[in-house]
Amino acid sequence: MRIAVYPGSFDPVHYGHIDIIERASSLFDKLVVAVATNPNKKPLFTAEERVEMLQEVLKDYDNIYVEFFEGLTVNFAMKQGAQVVIRGLRAITDFENEFVFALTNKKLAPTTETVYLMTRSEYSFISSTGVKEVAYYGGNVSDMVPAVVAEKLFEKFNNSSI
Ligand code: ADP
């Protein structure tokens, strides 16, 4: 069985992530979307909220699972029986960090491959940070996130024009 893990903060999940998830799920028998619970980061949404939003958005896919994880991605991937770690690439600015991430993974777990999927051009501008900033100032995020996520952002920021 070909299994892949797609790790990230997903704070919150947006259409750029969802596109990568859909495409990766068609390449593997099973895809585990792994929500990082890094104690050093201060996310807007709790890990439970981030998992719930992903589960809601991905409920129609029967080979996609959403899990929490803490610690090294490659350790989590090995525990899941995954041979592959999936990441998305937006722009050249992502490359440097991702290059280091992939080489570190290779050092730690030589049998695990880190595989990159290029963003779709219409989603290349979307980031969780950008989504939160637009929502914070009451802008329309409907082209960036599903309605369920826009509602959660609205509840967090308590404004009326999202
Ligand atoms: P981080 O690893 O900084 O917490 P995220 O959790 O937001 O980043 O993203 C998880 C993965 O999704 C990363 O590989 C990131 O490059 C990728 N990604 C984020 N936004 C997009 C996008 N708009 N298109 C394609 N991939 C994306």
mmCIF file with all atom_site columns, C-alpha atoms and ligand atoms in Angstrom:
data_model
loop_
_atom_site.group_PDB
_atom_site.id
_atom_site.type_symbol
_atom_site.label_atom_id
_atom_site.label_alt_id
_atom_site.label_comp_id
_atom_site.label_asym_id
_atom_site.label_entity_id
_atom_site.label_seq_id
_atom_site.pdbx_PDB_ins_code
_atom_site.Cartn_x
_atom_site.Cartn_y
_atom_site.Cartn_z
_atom_site.occupancy
_atom_site.B_iso_or_equiv
_atom_site.pdbx_formal_charge
_atom_site.auth_seq_id
_atom_site.auth_comp_id
_atom_site.auth_asym_id
_atom_site.auth_atom_id
_atom_site.pdbx_PDB_model_num
ATOM   1   C CA  . MET A 1 1   ? 0.000   0.000  0.000   1.00 0.00 ? 1   MET A CA  1
ATOM   2   C CA  . ARG A 1 2   ? 1.421   3.395  -1.022  1.00 0.00 ? 2   ARG A CA  1
ATOM   3   C CA  . ILE A 1 3   ? 0.973   5.819  1.891   1.00 0.00 ? 3   ILE A CA  1
ATOM   4   C CA  . ALA A 1 4   ? 1.937   9.517  2.024   1.00 0.00 ? 4   ALA A CA  1
ATOM   5   C CA  . VAL A 1 5   ? 1.899   12.072 4.830   1.00 0.00 ? 5   VAL A CA  1
ATOM   6   C CA  . TYR A 1 6   ? 1.205   15.765 4.160   1.00 0.00 ? 6   TYR A CA  1
ATOM   7   C CA  . PRO A 1 7   ? 2.400   17.769 7.188   1.00 0.00 ? 7   PRO A CA  1
ATOM   8   C CA  . GLY A 1 8   ? 1.731   21.421 7.973   1.00 0.00 ? 8   GLY A CA  1
ATOM   9   C CA  . SER A 1 9   ? 0.278   23.897 10.406  1.00 0.00 ? 9   SER A CA  1
ATOM   10  C CA  . PHE A 1 10  ? -2.967  24.403 8.437   1.00 0.00 ? 10  PHE A CA  1
ATOM   11  C CA  . ASP A 1 11  ? -3.741  27.516 10.514  1.00 0.00 ? 11  ASP A CA  1
ATOM   12  C CA  . PRO A 1 12  ? -6.216  27.545 8.779   1.00 0.00 ? 12  PRO A CA  1
ATOM   13  C CA  . VAL A 1 13  ? -6.520  25.198 5.802   1.00 0.00 ? 13  VAL A CA  1
ATOM   14  C CA  . HIS A 1 14  ? -7.009  27.063 2.497   1.00 0.00 ? 14  HIS A CA  1
ATOM   15  C CA  . TYR A 1 15  ? -7.614  26.254 -1.178  1.00 0.00 ? 15  TYR A CA  1
ATOM   16  C CA  . GLY A 1 16  ? -3.857  25.998 -1.898  1.00 0.00 ? 16  GLY A CA  1
ATOM   17  C CA  . HIS A 1 17  ? -3.588  23.189 0.689   1.00 0.00 ? 17  HIS A CA  1
ATOM   18  C CA  . ILE A 1 18  ? -6.796  21.523 -0.494  1.00 0.00 ? 18  ILE A CA  1
ATOM   19  C CA  . ASP A 1 19  ? -5.554  21.418 -4.072  1.00 0.00 ? 19  ASP A CA  1
ATOM   20  C CA  . ILE A 1 20  ? -2.304  19.726 -2.968  1.00 0.00 ? 20  ILE A CA  1
ATOM   21  C CA  . ILE A 1 21  ? -4.305  17.285 -0.792  1.00 0.00 ? 21  ILE A CA  1
ATOM   22  C CA  . GLU A 1 22  ? -6.665  16.337 -3.640  1.00 0.00 ? 22  GLU A CA  1
ATOM   23  C CA  . ARG A 1 23  ? -3.824  15.811 -6.105  1.00 0.00 ? 23  ARG A CA  1
ATOM   24  C CA  . ALA A 1 24  ? -1.713  13.817 -3.613  1.00 0.00 ? 24  ALA A CA  1
ATOM   25  C CA  . SER A 1 25  ? -4.689  11.635 -2.665  1.00 0.00 ? 25  SER A CA  1
ATOM   26  C CA  . SER A 1 26  ? -5.037  10.565 -6.301  1.00 0.00 ? 26  SER A CA  1
ATOM   27  C CA  . LEU A 1 27  ? -1.379  9.501  -6.401  1.00 0.00 ? 27  LEU A CA  1
ATOM   28  C CA  . PHE A 1 28  ? -1.427  7.342  -3.244  1.00 0.00 ? 28  PHE A CA  1
ATOM   29  C CA  . ASP A 1 29  ? -3.640  4.633  -1.746  1.00 0.00 ? 29  ASP A CA  1
ATOM   30  C CA  . LYS A 1 30  ? -3.807  6.570  1.520   1.00 0.00 ? 30  LYS A CA  1
ATOM   31  C CA  . LEU A 1 31  ? -2.954  10.172 2.439   1.00 0.00 ? 31  LEU A CA  1
ATOM   32  C CA  . VAL A 1 32  ? -2.548  11.273 6.051   1.00 0.00 ? 32  VAL A CA  1
ATOM   33  C CA  . VAL A 1 33  ? -2.879  15.042 6.531   1.00 0.00 ? 33  VAL A CA  1
ATOM   34  C CA  . ALA A 1 34  ? -0.739  15.681 9.607   1.00 0.00 ? 34  ALA A CA  1
ATOM   35  C CA  . VAL A 1 35  ? -1.520  18.745 11.705  1.00 0.00 ? 35  VAL A CA  1
ATOM   36  C CA  . ALA A 1 36  ? 1.568   19.966 13.558  1.00 0.00 ? 36  ALA A CA  1
ATOM   37  C CA  . THR A 1 37  ? 1.108   20.765 17.243  1.00 0.00 ? 37  THR A CA  1
ATOM   38  C CA  . ASN A 1 38  ? 4.362   22.646 17.659  1.00 0.00 ? 38  ASN A CA  1
ATOM   39  C CA  . PRO A 1 39  ? 4.418   24.015 21.255  1.00 0.00 ? 39  PRO A CA  1
ATOM   40  C CA  . ASN A 1 40  ? 6.762   26.856 20.182  1.00 0.00 ? 40  ASN A CA  1
ATOM   41  C CA  . LYS A 1 41  ? 4.293   28.280 17.650  1.00 0.00 ? 41  LYS A CA  1
ATOM   42  C CA  . LYS A 1 42  ? 1.276   30.371 18.603  1.00 0.00 ? 42  LYS A CA  1
ATOM   43  C CA  . PRO A 1 43  ? -1.413  29.436 16.092  1.00 0.00 ? 43  PRO A CA  1
ATOM   44  C CA  . LEU A 1 44  ? -4.708  31.317 15.750  1.00 0.00 ? 44  LEU A CA  1
ATOM   45  C CA  . PHE A 1 45  ? -6.664  28.055 15.845  1.00 0.00 ? 45  PHE A CA  1
ATOM   46  C CA  . THR A 1 46  ? -6.097  25.246 18.352  1.00 0.00 ? 46  THR A CA  1
ATOM   47  C CA  . ALA A 1 47  ? -4.908  21.916 16.972  1.00 0.00 ? 47  ALA A CA  1
ATOM   48  C CA  . GLU A 1 48  ? -8.423  20.521 17.584  1.00 0.00 ? 48  GLU A CA  1
ATOM   49  C CA  . GLU A 1 49  ? -10.010 23.361 15.585  1.00 0.00 ? 49  GLU A CA  1
ATOM   50  C CA  . ARG A 1 50  ? -7.528  22.906 12.716  1.00 0.00 ? 50  ARG A CA  1
ATOM   51  C CA  . VAL A 1 51  ? -8.203  19.153 12.619  1.00 0.00 ? 51  VAL A CA  1
ATOM   52  C CA  . GLU A 1 52  ? -11.992 19.694 12.740  1.00 0.00 ? 52  GLU A CA  1
ATOM   53  C CA  . MET A 1 53  ? -11.901 22.154 9.825   1.00 0.00 ? 53  MET A CA  1
ATOM   54  C CA  . LEU A 1 54  ? -9.805  19.742 7.742   1.00 0.00 ? 54  LEU A CA  1
ATOM   55  C CA  . GLN A 1 55  ? -12.088 16.809 8.591   1.00 0.00 ? 55  GLN A CA  1
ATOM   56  C CA  . GLU A 1 56  ? -15.156 18.810 7.561   1.00 0.00 ? 56  GLU A CA  1
ATOM   57  C CA  . VAL A 1 57  ? -13.598 19.987 4.280   1.00 0.00 ? 57  VAL A CA  1
ATOM   58  C CA  . LEU A 1 58  ? -12.242 16.503 3.421   1.00 0.00 ? 58  LEU A CA  1
ATOM   59  C CA  . LYS A 1 59  ? -15.191 14.395 4.583   1.00 0.00 ? 59  LYS A CA  1
ATOM   60  C CA  . ASP A 1 60  ? -16.048 13.147 1.069   1.00 0.00 ? 60  ASP A CA  1
ATOM   61  C CA  . TYR A 1 61  ? -12.634 11.523 0.448   1.00 0.00 ? 61  TYR A CA  1
ATOM   62  C CA  . ASP A 1 62  ? -12.358 7.972  1.700   1.00 0.00 ? 62  ASP A CA  1
ATOM   63  C CA  . ASN A 1 63  ? -8.550  7.628  1.394   1.00 0.00 ? 63  ASN A CA  1
ATOM   64  C CA  . ILE A 1 64  ? -7.710  10.854 3.297   1.00 0.00 ? 64  ILE A CA  1
ATOM   65  C CA  . TYR A 1 65  ? -7.202  10.832 7.085   1.00 0.00 ? 65  TYR A CA  1
ATOM   66  C CA  . VAL A 1 66  ? -6.460  13.779 9.373   1.00 0.00 ? 66  VAL A CA  1
ATOM   67  C CA  . GLU A 1 67  ? -4.216  13.319 12.416  1.00 0.00 ? 67  GLU A CA  1
ATOM   68  C CA  . PHE A 1 68  ? -2.327  15.429 14.961  1.00 0.00 ? 68  PHE A CA  1
ATOM   69  C CA  . PHE A 1 69  ? 1.405   15.056 15.282  1.00 0.00 ? 69  PHE A CA  1
ATOM   70  C CA  . GLU A 1 70  ? 4.236   16.459 17.365  1.00 0.00 ? 70  GLU A CA  1
ATOM   71  C CA  . GLY A 1 71  ? 7.943   16.023 16.748  1.00 0.00 ? 71  GLY A CA  1
ATOM   72  C CA  . LEU A 1 72  ? 9.823   15.031 13.640  1.00 0.00 ? 72  LEU A CA  1
ATOM   73  C CA  . THR A 1 73  ? 7.782   14.593 10.467  1.00 0.00 ? 73  THR A CA  1
ATOM   74  C CA  . VAL A 1 74  ? 9.835   11.594 9.334   1.00 0.00 ? 74  VAL A CA  1
ATOM   75  C CA  . ASN A 1 75  ? 9.206   9.789  12.642  1.00 0.00 ? 75  ASN A CA  1
ATOM   76  C CA  . PHE A 1 76  ? 5.485   10.385 12.253  1.00 0.00 ? 76  PHE A CA  1
ATOM   77  C CA  . ALA A 1 77  ? 5.649   9.224  8.624   1.00 0.00 ? 77  ALA A CA  1
ATOM   78  C CA  . MET A 1 78  ? 7.438   6.010  9.615   1.00 0.00 ? 78  MET A CA  1
ATOM   79  C CA  . LYS A 1 79  ? 4.860   5.324  12.357  1.00 0.00 ? 79  LYS A CA  1
ATOM   80  C CA  . GLN A 1 80  ? 2.126   5.702  9.735   1.00 0.00 ? 80  GLN A CA  1
ATOM   81  C CA  . GLY A 1 81  ? 3.918   3.266  7.416   1.00 0.00 ? 81  GLY A CA  1
ATOM   82  C CA  . ALA A 1 82  ? 4.334   6.083  4.855   1.00 0.00 ? 82  ALA A CA  1
ATOM   83  C CA  . GLN A 1 83  ? 7.103   5.992  2.250   1.00 0.00 ? 83  GLN A CA  1
ATOM   84  C CA  . VAL A 1 84  ? 6.550   9.596  1.159   1.00 0.00 ? 84  VAL A CA  1
ATOM   85  C CA  . VAL A 1 85  ? 6.221   13.069 2.730   1.00 0.00 ? 85  VAL A CA  1
ATOM   86  C CA  . ILE A 1 86  ? 4.308   15.511 0.505   1.00 0.00 ? 86  ILE A CA  1
ATOM   87  C CA  . ARG A 1 87  ? 4.917   19.256 0.482   1.00 0.00 ? 87  ARG A CA  1
ATOM   88  C CA  . GLY A 1 88  ? 3.567   22.054 -1.699  1.00 0.00 ? 88  GLY A CA  1
ATOM   89  C CA  . LEU A 1 89  ? 5.684   24.695 -3.415  1.00 0.00 ? 89  LEU A CA  1
ATOM   90  C CA  . ARG A 1 90  ? 4.351   28.157 -4.184  1.00 0.00 ? 90  ARG A CA  1
ATOM   91  C CA  . ALA A 1 91  ? 7.201   30.382 -5.217  1.00 0.00 ? 91  ALA A CA  1
ATOM   92  C CA  . ILE A 1 92  ? 10.959  30.450 -5.267  1.00 0.00 ? 92  ILE A CA  1
ATOM   93  C CA  . THR A 1 93  ? 10.785  31.843 -1.726  1.00 0.00 ? 93  THR A CA  1
ATOM   94  C CA  . ASP A 1 94  ? 9.518   28.450 -0.471  1.00 0.00 ? 94  ASP A CA  1
ATOM   95  C CA  . PHE A 1 95  ? 12.417  26.648 -2.108  1.00 0.00 ? 95  PHE A CA  1
ATOM   96  C CA  . GLU A 1 96  ? 15.207  27.409 0.335   1.00 0.00 ? 96  GLU A CA  1
ATOM   97  C CA  . ASN A 1 97  ? 13.365  26.175 3.427   1.00 0.00 ? 97  ASN A CA  1
ATOM   98  C CA  . GLU A 1 98  ? 11.975  23.174 1.602   1.00 0.00 ? 98  GLU A CA  1
ATOM   99  C CA  . PHE A 1 99  ? 15.398  22.225 0.268   1.00 0.00 ? 99  PHE A CA  1
ATOM   100 C CA  . VAL A 1 100 ? 16.767  22.122 3.829   1.00 0.00 ? 100 VAL A CA  1
ATOM   101 C CA  . PHE A 1 101 ? 13.663  20.238 5.034   1.00 0.00 ? 101 PHE A CA  1
ATOM   102 C CA  . ALA A 1 102 ? 14.027  17.583 2.301   1.00 0.00 ? 102 ALA A CA  1
ATOM   103 C CA  . LEU A 1 103 ? 17.778  17.109 2.865   1.00 0.00 ? 103 LEU A CA  1
ATOM   104 C CA  . THR A 1 104 ? 17.304  16.891 6.644   1.00 0.00 ? 104 THR A CA  1
ATOM   105 C CA  . ASN A 1 105 ? 14.567  14.301 6.183   1.00 0.00 ? 105 ASN A CA  1
ATOM   106 C CA  . LYS A 1 106 ? 16.858  12.287 3.918   1.00 0.00 ? 106 LYS A CA  1
ATOM   107 C CA  . LYS A 1 107 ? 19.628  12.330 6.535   1.00 0.00 ? 107 LYS A CA  1
ATOM   108 C CA  . LEU A 1 108 ? 17.257  11.255 9.295   1.00 0.00 ? 108 LEU A CA  1
ATOM   109 C CA  . ALA A 1 109 ? 15.288  8.688  7.320   1.00 0.00 ? 109 ALA A CA  1
ATOM   110 C CA  . PRO A 1 110 ? 17.070  7.597  4.108   1.00 0.00 ? 110 PRO A CA  1
ATOM   111 C CA  . THR A 1 111 ? 14.175  5.421  2.925   1.00 0.00 ? 111 THR A CA  1
ATOM   112 C CA  . THR A 1 112 ? 11.584  8.217  3.159   1.00 0.00 ? 112 THR A CA  1
ATOM   113 C CA  . GLU A 1 113 ? 11.179  10.457 0.090   1.00 0.00 ? 113 GLU A CA  1
ATOM   114 C CA  . THR A 1 114 ? 10.038  14.090 0.352   1.00 0.00 ? 114 THR A CA  1
ATOM   115 C CA  . VAL A 1 115 ? 7.998   14.837 -2.776  1.00 0.00 ? 115 VAL A CA  1
ATOM   116 C CA  . TYR A 1 116 ? 6.919   18.294 -3.952  1.00 0.00 ? 116 TYR A CA  1
ATOM   117 C CA  . LEU A 1 117 ? 3.788   19.259 -5.831  1.00 0.00 ? 117 LEU A CA  1
ATOM   118 C CA  . MET A 1 118 ? 3.762   22.665 -7.519  1.00 0.00 ? 118 MET A CA  1
ATOM   119 C CA  . THR A 1 119 ? 0.909   24.982 -6.609  1.00 0.00 ? 119 THR A CA  1
ATOM   120 C CA  . ARG A 1 120 ? -1.818  25.613 -9.153  1.00 0.00 ? 120 ARG A CA  1
ATOM   121 C CA  . SER A 1 121 ? -1.307  29.136 -10.516 1.00 0.00 ? 121 SER A CA  1
ATOM   122 C CA  . GLU A 1 122 ? -4.654  30.429 -9.247  1.00 0.00 ? 122 GLU A CA  1
ATOM   123 C CA  . TYR A 1 123 ? -3.732  29.423 -5.668  1.00 0.00 ? 123 TYR A CA  1
ATOM   124 C CA  . SER A 1 124 ? -0.095  30.477 -5.688  1.00 0.00 ? 124 SER A CA  1
ATOM   125 C CA  . PHE A 1 125 ? -0.815  33.736 -3.830  1.00 0.00 ? 125 PHE A CA  1
ATOM   126 C CA  . ILE A 1 126 ? -2.655  32.059 -0.926  1.00 0.00 ? 126 ILE A CA  1
ATOM   127 C CA  . SER A 1 127 ? -1.009  31.575 2.464   1.00 0.00 ? 127 SER A CA  1
ATOM   128 C CA  . SER A 1 128 ? -2.541  31.006 5.889   1.00 0.00 ? 128 SER A CA  1
ATOM   129 C CA  . THR A 1 129 ? -0.867  34.216 7.080   1.00 0.00 ? 129 THR A CA  1
ATOM   130 C CA  . GLY A 1 130 ? -2.432  36.200 4.228   1.00 0.00 ? 130 GLY A CA  1
ATOM   131 C CA  . VAL A 1 131 ? -5.854  34.666 4.838   1.00 0.00 ? 131 VAL A CA  1
ATOM   132 C CA  . LYS A 1 132 ? -5.713  35.632 8.529   1.00 0.00 ? 132 LYS A CA  1
ATOM   133 C CA  . GLU A 1 133 ? -4.627  39.168 7.728   1.00 0.00 ? 133 GLU A CA  1
ATOM   134 C CA  . VAL A 1 134 ? -7.426  39.719 5.196   1.00 0.00 ? 134 VAL A CA  1
ATOM   135 C CA  . ALA A 1 135 ? -10.002 38.222 7.593   1.00 0.00 ? 135 ALA A CA  1
ATOM   136 C CA  . TYR A 1 136 ? -8.709  40.262 10.536  1.00 0.00 ? 136 TYR A CA  1
ATOM   137 C CA  . TYR A 1 137 ? -9.383  43.468 8.624   1.00 0.00 ? 137 TYR A CA  1
ATOM   138 C CA  . GLY A 1 138 ? -12.805 42.279 7.497   1.00 0.00 ? 138 GLY A CA  1
ATOM   139 C CA  . GLY A 1 139 ? -11.903 41.486 3.870   1.00 0.00 ? 139 GLY A CA  1
ATOM   140 C CA  . ASN A 1 140 ? -13.549 38.832 1.737   1.00 0.00 ? 140 ASN A CA  1
ATOM   141 C CA  . VAL A 1 141 ? -11.721 35.477 1.968   1.00 0.00 ? 141 VAL A CA  1
ATOM   142 C CA  . SER A 1 142 ? -14.232 33.418 -0.038  1.00 0.00 ? 142 SER A CA  1
ATOM   143 C CA  . ASP A 1 143 ? -11.765 32.871 -2.919  1.00 0.00 ? 143 ASP A CA  1
ATOM   144 C CA  . MET A 1 144 ? -9.118  31.627 -0.481  1.00 0.00 ? 144 MET A CA  1
ATOM   145 C CA  . VAL A 1 145 ? -10.892 29.287 1.963   1.00 0.00 ? 145 VAL A CA  1
ATOM   146 C CA  . PRO A 1 146 ? -14.038 27.109 2.064   1.00 0.00 ? 146 PRO A CA  1
ATOM   147 C CA  . ALA A 1 147 ? -17.144 28.618 3.709   1.00 0.00 ? 147 ALA A CA  1
ATOM   148 C CA  . VAL A 1 148 ? -16.706 26.585 6.905   1.00 0.00 ? 148 VAL A CA  1
ATOM   149 C CA  . VAL A 1 149 ? -13.241 28.109 7.404   1.00 0.00 ? 149 VAL A CA  1
ATOM   150 C CA  . ALA A 1 150 ? -14.462 31.635 6.576   1.00 0.00 ? 150 ALA A CA  1
ATOM   151 C CA  . GLU A 1 151 ? -17.139 31.214 9.291   1.00 0.00 ? 151 GLU A CA  1
ATOM   152 C CA  . LYS A 1 152 ? -14.553 30.133 11.863  1.00 0.00 ? 152 LYS A CA  1
ATOM   153 C CA  . LEU A 1 153 ? -12.388 33.144 10.964  1.00 0.00 ? 153 LEU A CA  1
ATOM   154 C CA  . PHE A 1 154 ? -15.429 35.353 11.345  1.00 0.00 ? 154 PHE A CA  1
ATOM   155 C CA  . GLU A 1 155 ? -16.092 33.899 14.818  1.00 0.00 ? 155 GLU A CA  1
ATOM   156 C CA  . LYS A 1 156 ? -12.450 34.434 15.836  1.00 0.00 ? 156 LYS A CA  1
ATOM   157 C CA  . PHE A 1 157 ? -12.284 38.010 14.644  1.00 0.00 ? 157 PHE A CA  1
ATOM   158 C CA  . ASN A 1 158 ? -15.937 38.788 15.326  1.00 0.00 ? 158 ASN A CA  1
ATOM   159 C CA  . ASN A 1 159 ? -16.496 41.073 12.363  1.00 0.00 ? 159 ASN A CA  1
ATOM   160 C CA  . SER A 1 160 ? -19.304 41.184 9.848   1.00 0.00 ? 160 SER A CA  1
ATOM   161 C CA  . SER A 1 161 ? -17.896 41.586 6.361   1.00 0.00 ? 161 SER A CA  1
ATOM   162 C CA  . ILE A 1 162 ? -16.095 38.267 5.686   1.00 0.00 ? 162 ILE A CA  1
HETATM 163 P P1  . ADP B 2 .   ? 4.047   25.726 7.338   1.00 0.00 ? 1   ADP B P1  1
HETATM 164 O O1  . ADP B 2 .   ? 4.843   24.510 6.995   1.00 0.00 ? 1   ADP B O1  1
HETATM 165 O O2  . ADP B 2 .   ? 4.796   27.003 7.131   1.00 0.00 ? 1   ADP B O2  1
HETATM 166 O O3  . ADP B 2 .   ? 3.314   25.673 8.617   1.00 0.00 ? 1   ADP B O3  1
HETATM 167 P P2  . ADP B 2 .   ? 1.539   25.400 6.020   1.00 0.00 ? 1   ADP B P2  1
HETATM 168 O O4  . ADP B 2 .   ? 1.063   24.556 7.096   1.00 0.00 ? 1   ADP B O4  1
HETATM 169 O O5  . ADP B 2 .   ? 0.719   26.595 5.699   1.00 0.00 ? 1   ADP B O5  1
HETATM 170 O O6  . ADP B 2 .   ? 3.012   25.839 6.158   1.00 0.00 ? 1   ADP B O6  1
HETATM 171 O O7  . ADP B 2 .   ? 1.650   24.567 4.668   1.00 0.00 ? 1   ADP B O7  1
HETATM 172 C C1  . ADP B 2 .   ? 1.895   23.181 4.594   1.00 0.00 ? 1   ADP B C1  1
HETATM 173 C C2  . ADP B 2 .   ? 2.393   22.864 3.206   1.00 0.00 ? 1   ADP B C2  1
HETATM 174 O O8  . ADP B 2 .   ? 1.513   23.424 2.226   1.00 0.00 ? 1   ADP B O8  1
HETATM 175 C C3  . ADP B 2 .   ? 3.763   23.450 2.862   1.00 0.00 ? 1   ADP B C3  1
HETATM 176 O O9  . ADP B 2 .   ? 4.436   22.490 2.058   1.00 0.00 ? 1   ADP B O9  1
HETATM 177 C C4  . ADP B 2 .   ? 3.451   24.675 2.062   1.00 0.00 ? 1   ADP B C4  1
HETATM 178 O O10 . ADP B 2 .   ? 4.490   25.016 1.163   1.00 0.00 ? 1   ADP B O10 1
HETATM 179 C C5  . ADP B 2 .   ? 2.229   24.200 1.307   1.00 0.00 ? 1   ADP B C5  1
HETATM 180 N N1  . ADP B 2 .   ? 1.413   25.322 0.840   1.00 0.00 ? 1   ADP B N1  1
HETATM 181 C C6  . ADP B 2 .   ? 0.968   26.361 1.554   1.00 0.00 ? 1   ADP B C6  1
HETATM 182 N N2  . ADP B 2 .   ? 0.255   27.218 0.797   1.00 0.00 ? 1   ADP B N2  1
HETATM 183 C C7  . ADP B 2 .   ? 0.233   26.669 -0.453  1.00 0.00 ? 1   ADP B C7  1
HETATM 184 C C8  . ADP B 2 .   ? -0.318  27.081 -1.729  1.00 0.00 ? 1   ADP B C8  1
HETATM 185 N N3  . ADP B 2 .   ? -1.009  28.218 -1.845  1.00 0.00 ? 1   ADP B N3  1
HETATM 186 N N4  . ADP B 2 .   ? -0.132  26.269 -2.792  1.00 0.00 ? 1   ADP B N4  1
HETATM 187 C C9  . ADP B 2 .   ? 0.588   25.113 -2.661  1.00 0.00 ? 1   ADP B C9  1
HETATM 188 N N5  . ADP B 2 .   ? 1.151   24.690 -1.510  1.00 0.00 ? 1   ADP B N5  1
HETATM 189 C C10 . ADP B 2 .   ? 0.981   25.452 -0.422  1.00 0.00 ? 1   ADP B C10 1
#
